[in-house]
Coordinates of C-alpha atoms in Angstrom, one line a residue:
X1 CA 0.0 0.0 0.0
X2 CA 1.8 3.2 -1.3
X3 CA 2.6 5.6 1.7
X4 CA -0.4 8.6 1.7
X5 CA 0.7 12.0 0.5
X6 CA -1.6 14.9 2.2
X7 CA -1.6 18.7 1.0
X8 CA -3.1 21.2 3.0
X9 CA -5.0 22.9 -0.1
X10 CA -6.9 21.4 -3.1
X11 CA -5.3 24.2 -5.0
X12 CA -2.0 21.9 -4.7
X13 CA -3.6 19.0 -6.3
X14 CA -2.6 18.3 -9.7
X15 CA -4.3 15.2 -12.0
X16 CA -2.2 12.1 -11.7
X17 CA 0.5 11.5 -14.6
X18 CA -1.1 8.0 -15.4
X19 CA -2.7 5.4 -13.3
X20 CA -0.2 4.6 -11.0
X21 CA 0.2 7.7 -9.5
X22 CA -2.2 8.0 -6.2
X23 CA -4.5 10.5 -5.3
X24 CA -3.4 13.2 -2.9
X25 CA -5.5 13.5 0.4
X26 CA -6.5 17.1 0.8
X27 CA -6.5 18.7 4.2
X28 CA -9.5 21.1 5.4
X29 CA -8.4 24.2 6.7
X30 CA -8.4 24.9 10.5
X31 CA -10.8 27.0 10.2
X32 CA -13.4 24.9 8.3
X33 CA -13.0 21.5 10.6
X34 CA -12.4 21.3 14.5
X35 CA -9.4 19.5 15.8
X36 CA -11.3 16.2 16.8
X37 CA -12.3 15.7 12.8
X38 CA -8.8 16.7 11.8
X39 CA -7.3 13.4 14.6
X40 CA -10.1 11.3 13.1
X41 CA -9.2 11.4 9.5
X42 CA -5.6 11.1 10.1
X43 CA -6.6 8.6 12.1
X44 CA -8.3 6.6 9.1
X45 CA -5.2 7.6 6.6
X46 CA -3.0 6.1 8.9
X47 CA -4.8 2.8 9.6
X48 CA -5.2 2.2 5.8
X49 CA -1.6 3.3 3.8
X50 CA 0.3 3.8 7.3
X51 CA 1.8 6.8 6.9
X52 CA 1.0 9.9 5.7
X53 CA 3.7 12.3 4.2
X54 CA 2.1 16.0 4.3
X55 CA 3.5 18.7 1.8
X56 CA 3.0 22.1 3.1
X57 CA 4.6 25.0 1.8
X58 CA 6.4 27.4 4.4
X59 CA 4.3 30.3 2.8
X60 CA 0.8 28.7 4.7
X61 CA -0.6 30.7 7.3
X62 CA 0.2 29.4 10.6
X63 CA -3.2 28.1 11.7
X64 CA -2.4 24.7 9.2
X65 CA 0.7 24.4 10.4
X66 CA -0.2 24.4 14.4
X67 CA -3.1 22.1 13.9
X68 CA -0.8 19.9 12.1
X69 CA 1.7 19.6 14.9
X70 CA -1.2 19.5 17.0
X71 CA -2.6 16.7 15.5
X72 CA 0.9 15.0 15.6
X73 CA 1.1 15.4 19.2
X74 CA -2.6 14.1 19.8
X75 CA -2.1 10.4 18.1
X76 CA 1.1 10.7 19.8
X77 CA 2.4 9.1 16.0
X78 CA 6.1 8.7 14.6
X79 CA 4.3 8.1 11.1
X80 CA 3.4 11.6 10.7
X81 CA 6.0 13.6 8.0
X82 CA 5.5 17.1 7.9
X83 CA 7.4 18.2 4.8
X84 CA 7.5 21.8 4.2
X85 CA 8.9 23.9 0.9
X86 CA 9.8 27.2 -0.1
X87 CA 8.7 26.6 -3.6
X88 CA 5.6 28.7 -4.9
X89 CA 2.5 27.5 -4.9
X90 CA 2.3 26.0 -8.3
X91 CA 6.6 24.5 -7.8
X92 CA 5.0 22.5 -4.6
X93 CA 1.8 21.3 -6.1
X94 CA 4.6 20.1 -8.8
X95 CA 6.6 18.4 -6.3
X96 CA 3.7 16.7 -3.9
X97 CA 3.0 15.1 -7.4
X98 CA 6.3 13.7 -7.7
X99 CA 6.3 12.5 -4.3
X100 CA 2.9 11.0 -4.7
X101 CA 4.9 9.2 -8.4
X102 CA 7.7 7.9 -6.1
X103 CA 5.0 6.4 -3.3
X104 CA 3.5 4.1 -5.4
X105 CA 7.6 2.6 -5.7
X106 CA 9.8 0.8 -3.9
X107 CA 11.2 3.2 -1.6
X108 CA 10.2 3.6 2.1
X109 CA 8.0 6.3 3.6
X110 CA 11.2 7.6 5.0
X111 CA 13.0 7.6 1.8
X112 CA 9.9 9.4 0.2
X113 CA 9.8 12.2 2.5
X114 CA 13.0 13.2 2.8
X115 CA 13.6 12.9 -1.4
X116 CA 11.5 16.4 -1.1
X117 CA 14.6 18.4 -0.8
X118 CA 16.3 16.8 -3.2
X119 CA 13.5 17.1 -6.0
X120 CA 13.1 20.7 -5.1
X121 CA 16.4 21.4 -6.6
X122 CA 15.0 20.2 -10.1
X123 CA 11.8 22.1 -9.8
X124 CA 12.3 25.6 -11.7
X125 CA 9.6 27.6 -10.3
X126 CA 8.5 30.9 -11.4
X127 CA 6.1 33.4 -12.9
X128 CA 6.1 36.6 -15.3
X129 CA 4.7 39.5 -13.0
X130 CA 2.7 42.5 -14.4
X131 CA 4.0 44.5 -11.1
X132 CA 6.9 43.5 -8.3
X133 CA 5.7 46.2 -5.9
X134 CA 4.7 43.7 -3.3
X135 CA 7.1 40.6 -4.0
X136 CA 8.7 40.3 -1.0
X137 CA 9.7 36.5 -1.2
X138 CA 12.0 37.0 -4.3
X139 CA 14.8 39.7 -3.6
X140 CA 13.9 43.3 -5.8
X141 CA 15.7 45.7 -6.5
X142 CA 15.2 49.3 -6.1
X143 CA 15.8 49.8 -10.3
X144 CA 13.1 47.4 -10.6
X145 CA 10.2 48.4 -8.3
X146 CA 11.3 51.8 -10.1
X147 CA 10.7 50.1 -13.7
X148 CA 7.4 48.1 -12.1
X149 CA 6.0 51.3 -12.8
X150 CA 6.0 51.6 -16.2
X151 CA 2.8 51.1 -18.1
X152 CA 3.0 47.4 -19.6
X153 CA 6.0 46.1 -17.7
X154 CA 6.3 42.9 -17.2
X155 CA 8.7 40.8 -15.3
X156 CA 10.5 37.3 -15.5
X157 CA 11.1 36.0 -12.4
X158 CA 12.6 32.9 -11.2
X159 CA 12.1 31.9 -7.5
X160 CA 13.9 28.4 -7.3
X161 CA 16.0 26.6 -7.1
X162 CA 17.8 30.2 -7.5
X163 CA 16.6 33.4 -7.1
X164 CA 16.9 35.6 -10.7
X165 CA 14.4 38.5 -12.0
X166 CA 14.7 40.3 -14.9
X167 CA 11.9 42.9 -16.9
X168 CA 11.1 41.7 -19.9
X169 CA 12.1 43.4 -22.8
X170 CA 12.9 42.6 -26.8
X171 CA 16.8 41.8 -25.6
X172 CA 16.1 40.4 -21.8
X173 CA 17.0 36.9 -22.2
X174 CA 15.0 34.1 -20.0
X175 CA 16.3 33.4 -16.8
X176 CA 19.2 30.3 -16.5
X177 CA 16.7 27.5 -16.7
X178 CA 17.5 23.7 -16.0
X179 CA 20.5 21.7 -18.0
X180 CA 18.1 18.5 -18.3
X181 CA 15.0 18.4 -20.9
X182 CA 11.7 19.2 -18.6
X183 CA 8.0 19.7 -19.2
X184 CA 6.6 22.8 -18.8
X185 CA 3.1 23.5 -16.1
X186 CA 1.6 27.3 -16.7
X187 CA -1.3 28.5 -14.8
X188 CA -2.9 31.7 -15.6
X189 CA -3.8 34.1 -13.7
X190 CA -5.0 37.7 -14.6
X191 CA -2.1 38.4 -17.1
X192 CA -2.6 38.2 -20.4
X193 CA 1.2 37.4 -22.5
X194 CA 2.3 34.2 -24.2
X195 CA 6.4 34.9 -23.2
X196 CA 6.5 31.7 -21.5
X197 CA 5.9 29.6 -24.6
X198 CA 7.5 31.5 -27.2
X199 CA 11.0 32.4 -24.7
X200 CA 11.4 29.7 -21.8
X201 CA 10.2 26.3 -24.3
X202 CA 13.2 27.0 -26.4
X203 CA 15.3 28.1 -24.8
X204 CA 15.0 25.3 -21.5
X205 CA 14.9 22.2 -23.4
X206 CA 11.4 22.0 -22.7
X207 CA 9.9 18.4 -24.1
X208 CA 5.9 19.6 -23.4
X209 CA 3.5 21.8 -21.9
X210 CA 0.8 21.5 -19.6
X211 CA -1.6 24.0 -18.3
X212 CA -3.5 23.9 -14.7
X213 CA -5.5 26.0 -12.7
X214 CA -3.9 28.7 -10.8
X215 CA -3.8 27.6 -7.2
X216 CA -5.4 30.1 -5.0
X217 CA -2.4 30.9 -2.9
X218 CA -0.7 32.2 -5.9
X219 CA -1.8 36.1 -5.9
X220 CA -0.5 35.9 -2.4
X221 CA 2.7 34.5 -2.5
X222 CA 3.4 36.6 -5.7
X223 CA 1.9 39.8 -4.8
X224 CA -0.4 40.4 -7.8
X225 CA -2.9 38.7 -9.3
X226 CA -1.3 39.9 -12.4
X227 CA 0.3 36.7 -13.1
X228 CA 1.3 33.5 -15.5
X229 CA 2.7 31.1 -12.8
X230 CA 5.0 28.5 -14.3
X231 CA 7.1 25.5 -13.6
X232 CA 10.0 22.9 -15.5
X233 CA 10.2 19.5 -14.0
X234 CA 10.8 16.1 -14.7
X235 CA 7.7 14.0 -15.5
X236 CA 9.5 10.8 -15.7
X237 CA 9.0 8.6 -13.3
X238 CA 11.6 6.3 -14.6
X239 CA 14.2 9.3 -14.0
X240 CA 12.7 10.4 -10.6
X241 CA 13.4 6.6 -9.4
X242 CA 16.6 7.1 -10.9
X243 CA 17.5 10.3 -9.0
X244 CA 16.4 9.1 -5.4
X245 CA 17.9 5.6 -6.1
X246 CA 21.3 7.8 -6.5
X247 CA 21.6 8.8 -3.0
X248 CA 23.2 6.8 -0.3
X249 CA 20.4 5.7 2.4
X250 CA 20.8 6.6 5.6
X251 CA 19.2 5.1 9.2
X252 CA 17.8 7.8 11.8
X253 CA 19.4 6.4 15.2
X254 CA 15.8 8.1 16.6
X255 CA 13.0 6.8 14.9
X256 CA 15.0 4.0 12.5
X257 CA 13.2 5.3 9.5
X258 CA 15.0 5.3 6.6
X259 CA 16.6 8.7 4.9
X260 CA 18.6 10.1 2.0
X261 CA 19.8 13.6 2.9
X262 CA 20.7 14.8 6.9
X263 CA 17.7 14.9 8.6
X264 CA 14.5 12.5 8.8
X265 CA 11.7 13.7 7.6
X266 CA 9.3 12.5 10.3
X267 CA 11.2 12.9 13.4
X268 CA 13.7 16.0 12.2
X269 CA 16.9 14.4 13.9
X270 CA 20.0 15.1 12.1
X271 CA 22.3 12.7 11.2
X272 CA 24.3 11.8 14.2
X273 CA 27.4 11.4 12.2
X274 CA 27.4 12.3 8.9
X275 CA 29.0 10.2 6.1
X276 CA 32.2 11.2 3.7
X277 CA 30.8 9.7 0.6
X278 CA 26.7 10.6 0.8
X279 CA 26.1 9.6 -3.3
X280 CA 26.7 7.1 -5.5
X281 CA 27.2 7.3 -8.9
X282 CA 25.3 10.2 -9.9
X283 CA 22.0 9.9 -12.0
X284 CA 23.4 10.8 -15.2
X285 CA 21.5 10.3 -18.7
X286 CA 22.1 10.2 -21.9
X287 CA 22.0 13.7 -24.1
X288 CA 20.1 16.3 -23.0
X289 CA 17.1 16.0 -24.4
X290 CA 16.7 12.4 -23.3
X291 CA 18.5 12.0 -20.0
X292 CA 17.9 13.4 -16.3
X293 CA 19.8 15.1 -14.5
X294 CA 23.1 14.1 -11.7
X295 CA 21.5 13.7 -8.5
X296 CA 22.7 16.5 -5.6
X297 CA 22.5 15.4 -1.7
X298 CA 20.6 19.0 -0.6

């Protein structure tokens, strides 16, 4: 039974990438379910898949995250993962589908929870802005909030796995996009511009594109509702298996779960020594339109 991956909003839900890949389980907010309803239905995921891996993303207001804990502390349960990302809303509804892919694998709930980090790093996650006057999540400069405005500007701006932001402009190339061929997920939100398809496709080796609502926490964690949210990841699953297969497993000497990376990602305990050689041979692929990329220990 493939370990139960939880999200805390349906806007992070995206439709399965064939029919192995598992539903997510959505979460109600605090504020639309008391505590005793939240304990019973993590009750009922944990008696039929478990464990239950939740992906939150930092940005959520703090309500989810306390009832969470909360709930954690009420079943008094070591199969609880709390996995949080600093990825935008549409980069973490990217990667909670990846981590539902790799739960219907091999790998242990442990391994599966703490292969977050490392997928993250292959997530490019961004969104072209009509105004960067409230983006506070994605350092702005001065020159730019200046240019922001300009009628029609518009803005190219890359929030992981690093930080870039550019305006947009007839000579502004794209921002440095991933050395491994990805597929492309747009959501739209109250901008109207077509740059993503006609700049980042060609120019990021990008195999295909997708299009998906525009979660709801978007306008927030952007600043504007102005928006075209967009993310590059790998779809494969064959190459995701690859990339977490890469990585030298780990035991945590608290809980014993499994773990790739240096800390568990049920019980948060570090590594209590950590290893000289954390990776194997490196997931490495063929050209770059057909392989994936060399896994990195986060």
């Amino acid at each position: 039974m493939p370990t139960a991956i939880a999200v805390t909003s349906a806007g992070l839900v995206l439709p399965p990438t064939d029919q192995r890949t598992p539903e997510a389980a959505v979460l109600p907010a605090p504020e639309t379910q008391p505590l005793a309803s939240s304990v019973a239905d993590f009750q009922l995921l944990l008696d039929r898949y478990g464990h239950v891996i939740v992906v939150c993303p930092s940005s959520a207001p703090a309500a989810s995250t306390q009832r969470l804990h909360a709930v954690r502390s009420l079943l008094e349960s070591d199969r609880i993962a709390l996995v949080k990302s600093d990825l935008p809303p549409l980069g973490v509804a990217v990667l909670a589908r990846q981590l539902r892919q790799l739960s219907a694998c091999d790998f242990t709930p442990g391994v599966v929870a703490t292969a977050a980090r490392l997928l993250a790093h292959y997530i490019y996650a961004g969104a072209v802005l009509g105004s960067v006057a409230r983006l506070d999540r994605v350092p702005v400069t001065l020159k730019s909030h200046v240019k922001g405005w300009l009628p029609g500007s518009q803005f190219a701006v890359l929030a992981g796995p690093v930080p870039q932001l550019a305006r947009i402009t007839a000579d502004t190339p794209p921002p440095t996009g991933p050395e491994f061929a990805t597929q492309l997920l747009l959501a739209r939100g109250q901008l109207h511009t077509d740059w993503p398809a006609t700049t980042l496709v060609p120019r990021w080796q990008v195999q295909g594109v997708q299009e998906a609502p525009l979660p709801t926490e978007s306008p927030r964690w952007w600043g504007t509702g102005r928006l075209v949210e967009f993310a590059a990841y790998l779809p494969d699953i064959a190459v995701l298996h690859q990339l977490v297969s890469s990585v030298r497993r780990e035991t945590c000497h608290w809980c014993r779960m499994e773990l790739i990376g240096d800390r568990c990602g049920f019980c948060s305990a570090p590594l209590r020594t950590a290893s000289p050689a954390r990776t194997v041979a490196p997931a490495t692929a063929p050209a770059p339109r057909h392989r994936g990329p060399a896994a990195r220990v986060p």
